[in-house]
């Protein structure tokens, strides 16, 4: 089947490569000509494990093509997947301009029946408004399907190929039938398909992300309580997770959630409810609690080091999670900003996100390094902000050796506290402490 995917970002490019791997011929369309040229040469615009190999494989097989000619892609395709960005436009309202602009461009070149599939995350009611927007600009027949994505950066390909479920929002049996054909590969895996209306499909996406954000926020609040009481947050989380009503996933303490989805979608859900005259106090409290974690971490470090002005801190990890170079709303970058504001010098390292971080944050007292050992050279303290696997296998004695001071703020609980102390560190974890030291100062 001929398909088009509009928007070659972190969602669209993964969708295009995976649909091509299902055996379809996919046109990946983007209005940034330079991005299309890079993709045609095999250069990926971002880091996602396995994506480069999958895209190259299907490009060589002739199933994946790239173009900046949207009308040509639309005319060739039976279904057009929209994966344009809907970034936060402020005050919890996503910017839907790119989606509606794409709708206008599609409307002007529709020449036969098409199914238009919205993958972008949009507030409830957007699909209906968008359909009217397109309908007013074309005489061609078309249907709209809300098909929200649930791709986790760092595991996006596996999430698409082996999803927990597929959500299809539409009242058109013809459109749903076509989507079932497109996703036939997933039927062989007995993937659950949830068929609902547009509004329900749109809300499922927000409800899911807000619930995940709630789990992260809750265990982080428990970590703060553990630090005050001497309890072990990992034992608390494990015991909670053994309850089948709760489950173990997303019960991992850290510096808070970030990225392009959980922060934005939680804010949008609360704002959407306010606009409808509803009150969602739980959803409204989640971003506030999440934002409080990084200042708490900086304060803990300051209590250990004294005034941060003139101190040097090595920050290991800049992306909001491992296996991605995405630094959007990353707690690590906020941590760096606050250190710099306090007058500290920051020496940073991330296995993938140094360049992205440098594009988002520049300062005379901030430097980026290709090695964690180089980053720690001369530092008064080191802080682990992203749980990259590379950090788990570091020789802690070698990491400590070039440092001026010995404070280790392990915001992701990467290391065993007692091993860190044995290596010469004054260790501060998240909701836990070494058995041989007391944690009141942290």
Short mmCIF file of C-alpha atoms in Angstrom, two decimals:
data_model
loop_
_atom_site.label_atom_id
_atom_site.label_comp_id
_atom_site.label_asym_id
_atom_site.label_seq_id
_atom_site.Cartn_x
_atom_site.Cartn_y
_atom_site.Cartn_z
CA UNK A 1 0.00 0.00 0.00
CA UNK A 2 1.18 3.56 -0.74
CA UNK A 3 1.28 5.69 2.42
CA UNK A 4 2.50 9.15 3.34
CA UNK A 5 3.79 10.39 6.69
CA UNK A 6 3.92 14.16 7.11
CA UNK A 7 6.54 15.43 9.55
CA UNK A 8 9.92 13.72 9.85
CA UNK A 9 10.40 14.36 13.56
CA UNK A 10 10.85 11.91 16.42
CA UNK A 11 7.40 10.40 15.83
CA UNK A 12 6.99 10.71 12.08
CA UNK A 13 10.33 9.25 11.07
CA UNK A 14 9.85 6.23 13.33
CA UNK A 15 6.30 5.73 12.00
CA UNK A 16 7.52 5.99 8.40
CA UNK A 17 10.40 3.53 8.86
CA UNK A 18 8.24 1.00 10.72
CA UNK A 19 5.33 1.16 8.26
CA UNK A 20 7.85 0.62 5.46
CA UNK A 21 9.17 -2.40 7.34
CA UNK A 22 5.60 -3.75 7.37
CA UNK A 23 5.93 -3.92 3.57
CA UNK A 24 4.20 -0.68 2.54
CA UNK A 25 5.77 1.96 0.35
CA UNK A 26 6.01 5.07 2.48
CA UNK A 27 6.66 8.66 1.50
CA UNK A 28 8.20 10.60 4.37
CA UNK A 29 7.33 14.24 3.75
CA UNK A 30 8.74 17.31 5.45
CA UNK A 31 8.75 20.98 4.51
CA UNK A 32 12.37 21.46 5.61
CA UNK A 33 14.29 20.79 2.41
CA UNK A 34 17.64 20.42 4.16
CA UNK A 35 16.23 17.73 6.46
CA UNK A 36 14.88 15.80 3.47
CA UNK A 37 18.26 16.06 1.73
CA UNK A 38 20.02 14.72 4.83
CA UNK A 39 17.55 11.85 5.13
CA UNK A 40 18.06 10.92 1.50
CA UNK A 41 21.80 10.71 2.26
CA UNK A 42 21.07 8.53 5.30
CA UNK A 43 21.72 11.15 7.97
CA UNK A 44 19.28 10.96 10.89
CA UNK A 45 18.15 14.27 12.46
CA UNK A 46 18.17 12.81 15.99
CA UNK A 47 19.34 9.77 17.92
CA UNK A 48 16.97 6.83 18.40
CA UNK A 49 18.42 3.32 18.89
CA UNK A 50 17.96 1.15 15.79
CA UNK A 51 16.30 3.84 13.69
CA UNK A 52 19.21 4.55 11.38
CA UNK A 53 19.59 0.86 10.51
CA UNK A 54 15.84 0.37 9.97
CA UNK A 55 15.51 3.48 7.80
CA UNK A 56 18.55 2.56 5.69
CA UNK A 57 17.27 -0.99 5.23
CA UNK A 58 13.89 0.12 3.91
CA UNK A 59 15.35 2.93 1.83
CA UNK A 60 17.64 0.44 0.10
CA UNK A 61 14.68 -1.89 -0.46
CA UNK A 62 12.76 0.94 -2.15
CA UNK A 63 9.99 1.00 0.45
CA UNK A 64 10.94 4.30 2.12
CA UNK A 65 11.35 7.55 0.20
CA UNK A 66 11.69 11.13 1.37
CA UNK A 67 10.27 14.26 -0.21
CA UNK A 68 9.57 17.93 0.39
CA UNK A 69 6.82 17.77 -2.26
CA UNK A 70 3.76 17.26 -0.05
CA UNK A 71 1.16 17.35 -2.90
CA UNK A 72 2.96 14.53 -4.70
CA UNK A 73 3.09 12.40 -1.54
CA UNK A 74 -0.60 13.01 -0.80
CA UNK A 75 -1.74 12.14 -4.31
CA UNK A 76 0.20 8.86 -4.29
CA UNK A 77 -1.01 7.70 -0.87
CA UNK A 78 -4.16 5.89 0.24
CA UNK A 79 -3.64 7.08 3.81
CA UNK A 80 -1.77 10.13 5.08
CA UNK A 81 -0.37 10.04 8.63
CA UNK A 82 0.08 13.45 10.26
CA UNK A 83 2.96 13.56 12.73
CA UNK A 84 3.62 17.28 12.84
CA UNK A 85 4.75 18.83 16.10
CA UNK A 86 2.26 20.23 18.59
CA UNK A 87 4.72 21.80 21.00
CA UNK A 88 3.54 23.71 24.05
CA UNK A 89 2.40 27.14 22.95
CA UNK A 90 2.25 28.41 26.53
CA UNK A 91 -0.22 28.15 29.41
CA UNK A 92 -0.87 24.48 28.72
CA UNK A 93 -2.10 25.07 25.18
CA UNK A 94 -0.35 23.16 22.39
CA UNK A 95 0.49 24.97 19.19
CA UNK A 96 -1.89 23.47 16.62
CA UNK A 97 -0.82 25.86 13.85
CA UNK A 98 1.38 23.30 12.02
CA UNK A 99 -1.43 20.72 12.08
CA UNK A 100 -4.00 23.10 10.60
CA UNK A 101 -1.48 24.40 8.06
CA UNK A 102 -0.82 20.83 6.97
CA UNK A 103 -4.59 20.33 6.70
CA UNK A 104 -4.87 23.26 4.31
CA UNK A 105 -2.05 21.95 2.14
CA UNK A 106 -3.59 18.47 2.05
CA UNK A 107 -7.03 19.87 1.19
CA UNK A 108 -5.69 21.72 -1.83
CA UNK A 109 -4.24 18.54 -3.37
CA UNK A 110 -6.84 15.89 -2.49
CA UNK A 111 -7.99 14.33 -5.74
CA UNK A 112 -9.61 11.09 -4.50
CA UNK A 113 -10.82 9.43 -1.31
CA UNK A 114 -8.11 9.38 1.37
CA UNK A 115 -7.89 8.49 5.03
CA UNK A 116 -6.19 11.21 7.06
CA UNK A 117 -4.67 9.82 10.24
CA UNK A 118 -3.79 12.16 13.10
CA UNK A 119 -0.80 10.80 15.05
CA UNK A 120 0.00 14.17 16.66
CA UNK A 121 -1.08 14.66 20.27
CA UNK A 122 -4.01 17.08 20.24
CA UNK A 123 -6.65 18.27 22.75
CA UNK A 124 -10.08 16.68 22.79
CA UNK A 125 -12.22 18.05 19.96
CA UNK A 126 -9.31 18.84 17.64
CA UNK A 127 -10.05 16.07 15.11
CA UNK A 128 -13.60 17.32 14.62
CA UNK A 129 -12.43 20.93 14.15
CA UNK A 130 -9.61 19.83 11.87
CA UNK A 131 -11.97 17.79 9.72
CA UNK A 132 -14.22 20.83 9.25
CA UNK A 133 -11.15 22.91 8.43
CA UNK A 134 -10.11 20.49 5.67
CA UNK A 135 -13.68 19.92 4.42
CA UNK A 136 -14.15 23.64 3.83
CA UNK A 137 -11.21 23.62 1.42
CA UNK A 138 -11.85 20.55 -0.74
CA UNK A 139 -14.56 18.74 -2.64
CA UNK A 140 -12.82 15.38 -2.37
CA UNK A 141 -14.08 12.66 -0.04
CA UNK A 142 -11.98 11.78 2.97
CA UNK A 143 -12.19 10.37 6.49
CA UNK A 144 -10.24 11.29 9.60
CA UNK A 145 -8.91 8.76 12.12
CA UNK A 146 -7.42 9.69 15.49
CA UNK A 147 -4.52 7.28 16.02
CA UNK A 148 -2.42 8.59 18.94
CA UNK A 149 1.08 7.23 19.31
CA UNK A 150 2.59 5.82 22.50
CA UNK A 151 6.23 5.70 21.48
CA UNK A 152 8.81 5.99 24.25
CA UNK A 153 12.02 7.66 23.14
CA UNK A 154 14.83 5.17 23.36
CA UNK A 155 12.46 2.26 22.65
CA UNK A 156 10.29 3.76 19.91
CA UNK A 157 10.81 1.08 17.29
CA UNK A 158 9.95 -1.77 19.63
CA UNK A 159 6.93 0.18 20.89
CA UNK A 160 5.63 0.56 17.33
CA UNK A 161 6.40 -3.00 16.27
CA UNK A 162 5.05 -4.60 19.47
CA UNK A 163 2.58 -2.12 20.97
CA UNK A 164 0.47 -2.73 24.06
CA UNK A 165 -2.56 -1.61 22.02
CA UNK A 166 -3.57 0.43 18.98
CA UNK A 167 -6.15 3.19 19.41
CA UNK A 168 -8.31 4.02 16.38
CA UNK A 169 -10.78 6.87 16.77
CA UNK A 170 -13.36 7.14 13.99
CA UNK A 171 -17.01 6.41 13.21
CA UNK A 172 -16.19 5.45 9.60
CA UNK A 173 -16.14 1.70 9.04
CA UNK A 174 -14.39 2.26 5.70
CA UNK A 175 -11.55 4.17 7.35
CA UNK A 176 -11.19 1.66 10.19
CA UNK A 177 -11.06 -1.19 7.66
CA UNK A 178 -8.22 0.53 5.80
CA UNK A 179 -6.27 1.10 9.03
CA UNK A 180 -6.73 -2.56 9.96
CA UNK A 181 -5.17 -3.48 6.60
CA UNK A 182 -2.27 -1.11 7.18
CA UNK A 183 -1.68 -2.59 10.63
CA UNK A 184 -2.30 -6.19 9.54
CA UNK A 185 1.18 -7.14 10.77
CA UNK A 186 0.08 -6.32 14.32
CA UNK A 187 -2.94 -8.60 14.07
CA UNK A 188 -0.57 -11.54 13.71
CA UNK A 189 0.83 -10.56 17.11
CA UNK A 190 -2.71 -10.44 18.56
CA UNK A 191 -2.29 -6.76 19.42
CA UNK A 192 -5.46 -5.37 21.03
CA UNK A 193 -7.23 -2.77 18.86
CA UNK A 194 -9.43 -0.26 20.66
CA UNK A 195 -12.02 1.29 18.33
CA UNK A 196 -13.59 4.46 19.72
CA UNK A 197 -14.75 7.90 18.60
CA UNK A 198 -12.40 10.82 18.00
CA UNK A 199 -12.89 12.46 21.37
CA UNK A 200 -12.26 9.27 23.33
CA UNK A 201 -9.11 8.49 21.35
CA UNK A 202 -7.77 11.97 21.97
CA UNK A 203 -8.46 11.76 25.71
CA UNK A 204 -6.90 8.29 26.02
CA UNK A 205 -3.53 9.77 25.08
CA UNK A 206 -3.69 12.53 27.70
CA UNK A 207 -5.12 10.28 30.41
CA UNK A 208 -2.33 7.74 29.85
CA UNK A 209 0.50 10.26 30.05
CA UNK A 210 -1.00 12.05 33.04
CA UNK A 211 -1.29 8.75 34.91
CA UNK A 212 2.34 7.86 34.16
CA UNK A 213 3.38 11.32 35.34
CA UNK A 214 1.39 10.72 38.52
CA UNK A 215 3.28 7.49 39.26
CA UNK A 216 6.64 9.19 38.74
CA UNK A 217 5.62 12.13 40.89
CA UNK A 218 4.32 9.92 43.68
CA UNK A 219 7.48 7.84 44.02
CA UNK A 220 9.58 11.02 43.95
CA UNK A 221 7.55 12.41 46.83
CA UNK A 222 8.11 9.13 48.67
CA UNK A 223 11.85 9.48 47.98
CA UNK A 224 11.80 12.90 49.64
CA UNK A 225 10.00 11.40 52.63
CA UNK A 226 12.54 8.56 52.78
CA UNK A 227 15.36 11.09 52.92
CA UNK A 228 13.71 12.66 55.98
CA UNK A 229 12.96 9.37 57.73
CA UNK A 230 15.90 7.15 56.78
CA UNK A 231 13.69 4.66 54.93
CA UNK A 232 14.82 3.06 51.64
CA UNK A 233 12.78 4.22 48.66
CA UNK A 234 13.83 1.23 46.56
CA UNK A 235 12.38 -1.19 49.08
CA UNK A 236 9.24 0.94 49.24
CA UNK A 237 8.91 0.99 45.45
CA UNK A 238 9.56 -2.73 45.09
CA UNK A 239 6.96 -3.62 47.70
CA UNK A 240 4.45 -1.27 46.08
CA UNK A 241 5.15 -2.73 42.64
CA UNK A 242 4.49 -6.28 43.81
CA UNK A 243 0.89 -5.23 44.33
CA UNK A 244 -0.69 -6.19 40.99
CA UNK A 245 -3.07 -3.27 41.24
CA UNK A 246 -0.08 -0.90 41.13
CA UNK A 247 2.69 -2.65 39.17
CA UNK A 248 6.42 -1.83 39.23
CA UNK A 249 6.78 0.36 36.14
CA UNK A 250 7.45 4.09 36.50
CA UNK A 251 8.17 3.68 40.22
CA UNK A 252 11.77 4.86 39.84
CA UNK A 253 12.85 7.90 41.87
CA UNK A 254 14.92 10.56 40.18
CA UNK A 255 15.11 14.28 39.41
CA UNK A 256 11.61 14.34 37.93
CA UNK A 257 10.11 13.62 34.53
CA UNK A 258 10.91 15.60 31.38
CA UNK A 259 10.76 15.25 27.63
CA UNK A 260 8.20 16.35 25.09
CA UNK A 261 5.21 14.35 26.35
CA UNK A 262 4.61 13.99 30.08
CA UNK A 263 5.16 17.65 31.06
CA UNK A 264 3.25 19.10 28.10
CA UNK A 265 0.41 16.60 28.13
CA UNK A 266 -0.19 16.89 31.87
CA UNK A 267 -0.37 20.68 31.61
CA UNK A 268 -2.67 20.45 28.60
CA UNK A 269 -5.02 18.03 30.34
CA UNK A 270 -5.42 20.37 33.30
CA UNK A 271 -5.87 23.44 31.08
CA UNK A 272 -8.33 21.62 28.83
CA UNK A 273 -10.43 20.71 31.86
CA UNK A 274 -10.35 24.29 33.16
CA UNK A 275 -11.58 25.49 29.78
CA UNK A 276 -14.55 23.14 30.09
CA UNK A 277 -15.35 24.26 33.63
CA UNK A 278 -13.98 21.08 35.22
CA UNK A 279 -11.61 20.85 38.17
CA UNK A 280 -8.76 18.31 38.09
CA UNK A 281 -6.79 19.13 41.27
CA UNK A 282 -4.63 16.01 41.03
CA UNK A 283 -3.56 16.72 37.44
CA UNK A 284 -2.96 20.37 38.29
CA UNK A 285 -0.66 19.47 41.19
CA UNK A 286 1.60 17.10 39.24
CA UNK A 287 3.68 19.69 37.32
CA UNK A 288 4.14 21.76 40.48
CA UNK A 289 5.44 18.78 42.46
CA UNK A 290 7.68 17.73 39.57
CA UNK A 291 9.23 21.20 39.25
CA UNK A 292 10.09 21.24 42.96
CA UNK A 293 12.55 18.32 42.75
CA UNK A 294 15.48 20.00 40.98
CA UNK A 295 15.60 22.96 43.43
CA UNK A 296 15.61 20.40 46.26
CA UNK A 297 18.58 18.61 44.68
CA UNK A 298 20.50 21.85 44.27
CA UNK A 299 19.75 22.74 47.91
CA UNK A 300 21.04 19.34 49.07
CA UNK A 301 24.25 19.91 47.16
CA UNK A 302 24.59 23.38 48.61
CA UNK A 303 24.18 22.04 52.13
CA UNK A 304 27.11 19.70 51.48
CA UNK A 305 29.41 22.13 49.68
CA UNK A 306 28.42 25.43 51.21
CA UNK A 307 27.86 28.35 48.85
CA UNK A 308 28.08 27.11 45.26
CA UNK A 309 29.75 30.24 43.94
CA UNK A 310 33.27 29.33 42.93
CA UNK A 311 32.60 25.58 43.20
CA UNK A 312 32.96 23.19 40.24
CA UNK A 313 30.32 20.52 39.66
CA UNK A 314 30.55 17.71 37.13
CA UNK A 315 27.12 16.85 35.72
CA UNK A 316 26.86 13.43 34.13
CA UNK A 317 23.78 13.05 31.96
CA UNK A 318 21.92 15.84 30.16
CA UNK A 319 19.12 14.13 28.23
CA UNK A 320 15.85 13.73 30.09
CA UNK A 321 16.24 9.93 29.93
CA UNK A 322 18.80 7.45 28.57
CA UNK A 323 18.90 6.21 24.94
CA UNK A 324 17.94 9.60 23.48
CA UNK A 325 19.59 12.94 22.77
CA UNK A 326 16.37 14.81 23.62
CA UNK A 327 16.86 17.56 26.21
CA UNK A 328 13.38 19.11 26.02
CA UNK A 329 12.27 19.97 29.56
CA UNK A 330 15.13 17.84 30.86
CA UNK A 331 15.55 18.02 34.66
CA UNK A 332 19.29 17.74 34.05
CA UNK A 333 19.38 20.96 32.04
CA UNK A 334 17.33 22.75 34.69
CA UNK A 335 19.79 21.46 37.29
CA UNK A 336 22.68 22.90 35.26
CA UNK A 337 20.89 26.25 34.89
CA UNK A 338 20.39 26.55 38.62
CA UNK A 339 24.01 25.67 39.35
CA UNK A 340 25.15 28.36 36.92
CA UNK A 341 22.76 30.91 38.45
CA UNK A 342 24.28 30.11 41.85
CA UNK A 343 27.75 30.93 40.52
CA UNK A 344 29.09 27.40 40.06
CA UNK A 345 31.25 26.19 37.19
CA UNK A 346 29.71 23.18 35.42
CA UNK A 347 31.62 20.52 33.51
CA UNK A 348 29.05 18.35 31.71
CA UNK A 349 29.05 15.06 29.85
CA UNK A 350 26.37 13.02 28.11
CA UNK A 351 26.94 10.04 25.79
CA UNK A 352 24.54 11.44 23.18
CA UNK A 353 23.14 14.83 24.19
CA UNK A 354 26.17 17.14 24.46
CA UNK A 355 25.39 18.89 21.17
CA UNK A 356 21.66 19.25 21.86
CA UNK A 357 22.39 20.60 25.33
CA UNK A 358 24.92 23.09 23.94
CA UNK A 359 22.29 24.36 21.50
CA UNK A 360 19.87 24.93 24.36
CA UNK A 361 22.21 26.32 27.01
CA UNK A 362 25.36 28.40 26.70
CA UNK A 363 27.30 30.04 29.52
CA UNK A 364 30.88 31.11 30.10
CA UNK A 365 31.05 28.76 33.11
CA UNK A 366 29.64 25.74 31.26
CA UNK A 367 31.76 23.28 29.28
CA UNK A 368 30.96 19.96 27.61
CA UNK A 369 33.28 16.96 27.63
CA UNK A 370 33.49 13.64 25.79
CA UNK A 371 34.35 11.60 28.87
CA UNK A 372 32.90 11.42 32.40
CA UNK A 373 36.44 11.21 33.77
CA UNK A 374 37.45 14.43 32.01
CA UNK A 375 34.24 16.12 33.17
CA UNK A 376 35.04 15.19 36.78
CA UNK A 377 38.60 16.52 36.63
CA UNK A 378 39.03 19.17 39.33
CA UNK A 379 35.38 19.02 40.39
CA UNK A 380 34.24 19.60 43.96
CA UNK A 381 31.22 17.37 43.35
CA UNK A 382 29.74 15.07 40.71
CA UNK A 383 26.04 14.64 40.00
CA UNK A 384 24.39 11.83 38.05
CA UNK A 385 21.25 13.17 36.36
CA UNK A 386 20.59 10.53 33.64
CA UNK A 387 20.88 6.77 34.16
CA UNK A 388 22.88 5.89 31.05
CA UNK A 389 24.18 2.31 31.13
CA UNK A 390 27.68 3.65 30.51
CA UNK A 391 27.61 5.28 33.93
CA UNK A 392 26.69 2.06 35.72
CA UNK A 393 29.96 0.40 34.71
CA UNK A 394 32.31 3.27 35.61
CA UNK A 395 35.22 2.55 37.92
CA UNK A 396 34.23 4.75 40.86
CA UNK A 397 37.76 4.93 42.26
CA UNK A 398 39.01 6.21 38.88
CA UNK A 399 36.11 8.67 38.74
CA UNK A 400 36.99 9.97 42.21
CA UNK A 401 40.73 10.24 41.55
CA UNK A 402 40.81 13.46 39.42
CA UNK A 403 38.23 15.25 41.56
CA UNK A 404 39.10 17.98 44.06
CA UNK A 405 36.20 17.11 46.37
CA UNK A 406 34.36 13.87 46.98
CA UNK A 407 30.65 14.66 46.96
CA UNK A 408 28.54 12.42 44.71
CA UNK A 409 24.89 13.35 44.18
CA UNK A 410 23.34 10.26 42.60
CA UNK A 411 19.95 11.64 41.55
CA UNK A 412 19.13 8.44 39.63
CA UNK A 413 20.41 5.92 42.21
CA UNK A 414 22.76 4.42 39.65
CA UNK A 415 25.35 3.27 42.19
CA UNK A 416 25.34 1.09 45.26
CA UNK A 417 25.73 3.53 48.17
CA UNK A 418 28.24 1.40 50.08
CA UNK A 419 30.40 0.87 46.98
CA UNK A 420 30.43 4.62 46.34
CA UNK A 421 31.53 5.28 49.93
CA UNK A 422 34.23 2.60 49.63
CA UNK A 423 35.52 4.40 46.52
CA UNK A 424 35.98 7.57 48.57
CA UNK A 425 32.77 9.43 47.86
CA UNK A 426 30.51 11.33 50.23
CA UNK A 427 27.39 9.78 48.75
CA UNK A 428 23.89 11.27 48.46
CA UNK A 429 21.25 9.17 46.75
CA UNK A 430 17.58 9.72 46.10
CA UNK A 431 15.63 8.36 49.06
CA UNK A 432 18.39 6.08 50.33
CA UNK A 433 21.72 6.34 52.13
CA UNK A 434 24.85 4.23 52.67
CA UNK A 435 24.51 1.86 55.61
CA UNK A 436 27.83 3.12 57.07
CA UNK A 437 27.03 6.84 56.95
CA UNK A 438 24.19 9.01 58.13
CA UNK A 439 22.30 11.13 55.63
CA UNK A 440 21.10 14.08 57.72
CA UNK A 441 23.46 16.50 55.95
CA UNK A 442 22.02 15.49 52.58
#
